[in-house]
mmCIF file of C-alpha atoms in Angstrom:
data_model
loop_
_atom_site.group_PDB
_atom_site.id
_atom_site.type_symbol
_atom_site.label_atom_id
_atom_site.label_comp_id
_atom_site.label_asym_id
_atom_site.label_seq_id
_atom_site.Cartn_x
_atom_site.Cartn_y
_atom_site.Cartn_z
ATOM 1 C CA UNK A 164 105.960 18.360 -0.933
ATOM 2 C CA UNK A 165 108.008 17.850 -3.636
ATOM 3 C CA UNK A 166 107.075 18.492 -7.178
ATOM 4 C CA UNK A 167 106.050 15.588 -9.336
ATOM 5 C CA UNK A 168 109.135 16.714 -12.326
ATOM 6 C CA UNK A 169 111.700 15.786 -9.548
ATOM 7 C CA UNK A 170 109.987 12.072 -8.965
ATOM 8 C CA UNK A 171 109.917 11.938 -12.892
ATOM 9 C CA UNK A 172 113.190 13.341 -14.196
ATOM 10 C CA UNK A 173 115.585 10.761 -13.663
ATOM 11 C CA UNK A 174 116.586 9.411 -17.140
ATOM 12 C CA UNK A 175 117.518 6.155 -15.879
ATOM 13 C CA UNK A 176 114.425 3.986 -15.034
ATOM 14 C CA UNK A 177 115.845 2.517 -11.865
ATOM 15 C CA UNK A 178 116.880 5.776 -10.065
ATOM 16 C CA UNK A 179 113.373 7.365 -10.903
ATOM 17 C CA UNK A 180 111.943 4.023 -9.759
ATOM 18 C CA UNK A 181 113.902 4.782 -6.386
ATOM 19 C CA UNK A 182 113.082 8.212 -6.539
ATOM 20 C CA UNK A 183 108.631 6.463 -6.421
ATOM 21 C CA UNK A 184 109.556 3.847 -3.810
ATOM 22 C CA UNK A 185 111.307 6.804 -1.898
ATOM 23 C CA UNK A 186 108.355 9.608 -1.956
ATOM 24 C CA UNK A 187 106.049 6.474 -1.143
ATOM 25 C CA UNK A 188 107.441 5.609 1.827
ATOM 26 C CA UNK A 189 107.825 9.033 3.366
ATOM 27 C CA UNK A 190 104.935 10.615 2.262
ATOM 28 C CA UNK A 191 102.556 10.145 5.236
ATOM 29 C CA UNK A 192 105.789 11.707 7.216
ATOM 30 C CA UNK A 193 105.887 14.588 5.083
ATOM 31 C CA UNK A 194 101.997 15.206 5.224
ATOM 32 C CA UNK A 195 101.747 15.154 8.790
ATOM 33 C CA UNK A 196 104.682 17.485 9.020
ATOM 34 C CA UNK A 197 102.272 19.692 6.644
ATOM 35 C CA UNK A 198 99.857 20.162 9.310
ATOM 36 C CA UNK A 199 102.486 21.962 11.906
ATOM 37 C CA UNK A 200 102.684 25.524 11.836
ATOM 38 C CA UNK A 201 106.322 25.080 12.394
ATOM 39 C CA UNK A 202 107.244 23.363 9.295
ATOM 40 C CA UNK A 203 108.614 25.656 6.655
ATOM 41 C CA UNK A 204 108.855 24.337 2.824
ATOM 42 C CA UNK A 205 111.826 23.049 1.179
ATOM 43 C CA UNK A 206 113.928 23.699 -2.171
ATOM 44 C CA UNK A 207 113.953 21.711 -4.853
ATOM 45 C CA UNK A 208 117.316 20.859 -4.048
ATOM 46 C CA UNK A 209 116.665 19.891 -0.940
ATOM 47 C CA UNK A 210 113.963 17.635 -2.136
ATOM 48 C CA UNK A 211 116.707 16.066 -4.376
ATOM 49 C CA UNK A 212 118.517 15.363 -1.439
ATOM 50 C CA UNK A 213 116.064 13.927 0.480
ATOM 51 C CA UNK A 214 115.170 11.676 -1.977
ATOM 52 C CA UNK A 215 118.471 10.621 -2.826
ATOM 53 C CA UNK A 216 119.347 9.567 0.942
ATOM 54 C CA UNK A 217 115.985 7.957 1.042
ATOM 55 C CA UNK A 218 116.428 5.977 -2.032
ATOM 56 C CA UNK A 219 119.320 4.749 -0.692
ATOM 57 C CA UNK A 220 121.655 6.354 -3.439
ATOM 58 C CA UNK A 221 123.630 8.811 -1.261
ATOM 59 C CA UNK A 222 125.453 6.284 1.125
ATOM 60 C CA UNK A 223 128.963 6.475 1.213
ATOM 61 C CA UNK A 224 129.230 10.010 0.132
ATOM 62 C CA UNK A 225 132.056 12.503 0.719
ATOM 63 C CA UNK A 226 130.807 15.199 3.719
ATOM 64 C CA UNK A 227 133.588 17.661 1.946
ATOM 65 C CA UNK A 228 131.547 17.827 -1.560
ATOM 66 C CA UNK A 229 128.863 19.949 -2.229
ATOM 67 C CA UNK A 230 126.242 17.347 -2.841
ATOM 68 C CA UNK A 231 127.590 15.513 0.519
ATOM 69 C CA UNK A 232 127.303 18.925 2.678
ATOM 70 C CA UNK A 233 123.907 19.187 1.174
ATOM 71 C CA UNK A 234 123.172 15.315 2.079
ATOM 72 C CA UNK A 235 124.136 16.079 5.500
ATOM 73 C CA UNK A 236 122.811 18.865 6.084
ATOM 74 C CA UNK A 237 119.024 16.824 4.967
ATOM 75 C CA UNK A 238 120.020 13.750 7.418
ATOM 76 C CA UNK A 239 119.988 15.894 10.185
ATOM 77 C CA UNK A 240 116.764 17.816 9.033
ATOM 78 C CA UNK A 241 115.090 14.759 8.938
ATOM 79 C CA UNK A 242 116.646 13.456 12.174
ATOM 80 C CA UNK A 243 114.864 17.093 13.602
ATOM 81 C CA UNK A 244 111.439 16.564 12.114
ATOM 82 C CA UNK A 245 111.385 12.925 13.179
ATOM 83 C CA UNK A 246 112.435 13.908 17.072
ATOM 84 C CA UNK A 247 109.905 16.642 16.696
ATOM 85 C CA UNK A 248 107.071 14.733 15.958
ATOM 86 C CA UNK A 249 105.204 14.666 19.206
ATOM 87 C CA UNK A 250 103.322 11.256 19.554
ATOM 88 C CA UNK A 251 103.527 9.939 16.702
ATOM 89 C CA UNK A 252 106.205 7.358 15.562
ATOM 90 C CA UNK A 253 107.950 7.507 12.402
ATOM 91 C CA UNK A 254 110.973 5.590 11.097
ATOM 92 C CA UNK A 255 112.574 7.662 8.687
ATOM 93 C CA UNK A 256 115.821 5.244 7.129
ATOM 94 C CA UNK A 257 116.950 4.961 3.549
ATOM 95 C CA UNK A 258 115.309 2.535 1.701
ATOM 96 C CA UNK A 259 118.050 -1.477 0.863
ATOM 97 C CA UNK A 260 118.743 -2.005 -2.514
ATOM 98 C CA UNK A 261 115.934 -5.117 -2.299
ATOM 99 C CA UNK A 262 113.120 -2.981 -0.846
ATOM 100 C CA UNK A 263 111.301 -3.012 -4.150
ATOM 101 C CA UNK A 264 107.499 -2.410 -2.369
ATOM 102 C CA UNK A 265 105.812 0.267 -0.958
ATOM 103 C CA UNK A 266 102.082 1.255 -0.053
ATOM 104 C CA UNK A 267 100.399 4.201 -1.167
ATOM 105 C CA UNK A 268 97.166 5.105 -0.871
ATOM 106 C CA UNK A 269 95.887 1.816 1.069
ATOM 107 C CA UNK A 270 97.503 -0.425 -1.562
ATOM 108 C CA UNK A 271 100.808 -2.509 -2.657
ATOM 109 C CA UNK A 272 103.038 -0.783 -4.748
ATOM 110 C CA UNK A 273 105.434 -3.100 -6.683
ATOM 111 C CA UNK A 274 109.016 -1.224 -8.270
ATOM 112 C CA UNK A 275 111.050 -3.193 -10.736
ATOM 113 C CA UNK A 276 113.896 -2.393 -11.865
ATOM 114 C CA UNK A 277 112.708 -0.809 -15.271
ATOM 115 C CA UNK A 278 110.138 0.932 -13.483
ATOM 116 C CA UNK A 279 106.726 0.945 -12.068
ATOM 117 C CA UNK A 280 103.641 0.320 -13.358
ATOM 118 C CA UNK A 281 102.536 3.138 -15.361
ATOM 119 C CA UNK A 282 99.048 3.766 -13.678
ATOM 120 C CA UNK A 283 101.054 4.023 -10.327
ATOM 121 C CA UNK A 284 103.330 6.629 -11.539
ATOM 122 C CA UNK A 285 100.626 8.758 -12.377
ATOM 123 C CA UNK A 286 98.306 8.080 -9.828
ATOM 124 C CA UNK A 287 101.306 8.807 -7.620
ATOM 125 C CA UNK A 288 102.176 12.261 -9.607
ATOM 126 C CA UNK A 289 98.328 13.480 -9.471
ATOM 127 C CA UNK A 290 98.391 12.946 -5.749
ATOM 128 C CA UNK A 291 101.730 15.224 -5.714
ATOM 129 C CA UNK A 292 100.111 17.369 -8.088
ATOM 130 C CA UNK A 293 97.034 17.881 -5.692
ATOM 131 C CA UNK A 294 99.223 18.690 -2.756
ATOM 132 C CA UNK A 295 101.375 21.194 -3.928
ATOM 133 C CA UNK A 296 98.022 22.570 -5.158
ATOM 134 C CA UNK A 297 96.575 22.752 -1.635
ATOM 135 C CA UNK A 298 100.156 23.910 0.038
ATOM 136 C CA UNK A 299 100.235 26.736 -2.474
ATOM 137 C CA UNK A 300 96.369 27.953 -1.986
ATOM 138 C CA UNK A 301 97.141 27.840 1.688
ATOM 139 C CA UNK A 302 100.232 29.893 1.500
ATOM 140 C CA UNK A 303 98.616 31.757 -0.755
ATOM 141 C CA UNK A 304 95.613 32.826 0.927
ATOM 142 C CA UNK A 305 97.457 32.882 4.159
ATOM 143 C CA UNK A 306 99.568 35.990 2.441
ATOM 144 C CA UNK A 307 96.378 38.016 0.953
ATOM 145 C CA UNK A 308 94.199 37.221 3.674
ATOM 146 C CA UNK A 309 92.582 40.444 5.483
ATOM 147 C CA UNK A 310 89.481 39.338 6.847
ATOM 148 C CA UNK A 311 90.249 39.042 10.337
ATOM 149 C CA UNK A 312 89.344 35.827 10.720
ATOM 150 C CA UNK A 313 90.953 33.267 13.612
ATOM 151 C CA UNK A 314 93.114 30.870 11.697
ATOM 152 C CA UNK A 315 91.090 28.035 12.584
ATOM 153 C CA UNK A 316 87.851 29.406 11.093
ATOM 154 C CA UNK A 317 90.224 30.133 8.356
ATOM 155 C CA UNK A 318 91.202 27.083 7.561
ATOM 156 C CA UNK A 319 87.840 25.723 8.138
ATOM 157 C CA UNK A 320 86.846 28.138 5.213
ATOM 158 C CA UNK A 321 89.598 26.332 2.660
ATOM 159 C CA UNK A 322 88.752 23.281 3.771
ATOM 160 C CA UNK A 323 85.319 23.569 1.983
ATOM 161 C CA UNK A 324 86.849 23.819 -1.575
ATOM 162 C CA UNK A 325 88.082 20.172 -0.862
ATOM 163 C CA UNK A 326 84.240 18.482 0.018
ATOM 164 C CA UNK A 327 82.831 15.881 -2.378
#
């Protein structure tokens, strides 16, 4: 997942408002992906990208440029990890210039132009902050790891430190 700074960093409001709405409506995609084996974690720079084309901000953009190599390189990335998603159904397309709503966690979302509301931003940035927690214990313990153990008991074992 991407890390909160890149959601928060835009200086204007607007883009960093885009930059919410986009993580918001992709997340779910991106956390499923998290649960395949096969998916492998991206660069901050790809994050930007994919964040940009899913805000909507990247349309239009010259394929010879770096940032437009880089853009195209992330549609068809997605365009993989959306045809590779066995049964399950995900519409992965950039976000209009009107869409200013999104759900997260079970709930409307509102984006305005100046922003969002505060209290969704950082609910929004703990939640990103918990997941790159859990991605990076998993990698992590799936690098020291020497017990032996099946990877499903394994992951049975991590899943503990998340109860109550």
């Amino acid at each position: 997942v991407p890390l909160p700074r890149l959601l928060a960093s835009p200086i204007k409001p607007e883009m960093q408002s885009r930059f919410f709405l986009a993580w918001v409506h992709i997340c779910d995609f991106f956390i499923y992906l998290l649960s395949r084996d096969s998916f492998s974690p991206l660069s901050n720079k790809k994050w930007q990208s994919l964040l940009d084309i899913m805000s909507g901000e990247s349309s239009g953009e010259n394929s010879k440029t770096k940032a437009g190599k880089q853009h195209a390189e992330m549609k068809e990335m997605l365009e993989k990890f959306v045809a590779g998603a066995e049964s399950v159904t995900f519409q992965l397309k950039p976000l209009s210039k009107d869409n200013i709503t999104g759900h997260f966690n079970g709930r409307l979302v509102i984006f305005i132009k100046a922003g969002l509301l505060l209290s969704d931003a950082q609910e929004i940035l703990w939640d990103l902050n918990e997941l790159n927690f859990r991605q990076e214990l998993l990698s992590l313990d799936r690098q020291l790891d020497r017990s032996g153990m099946l990877p499903f008991d394994q992951q049975l074992r991590l899943e503990e430190c998340w109860v109550g």
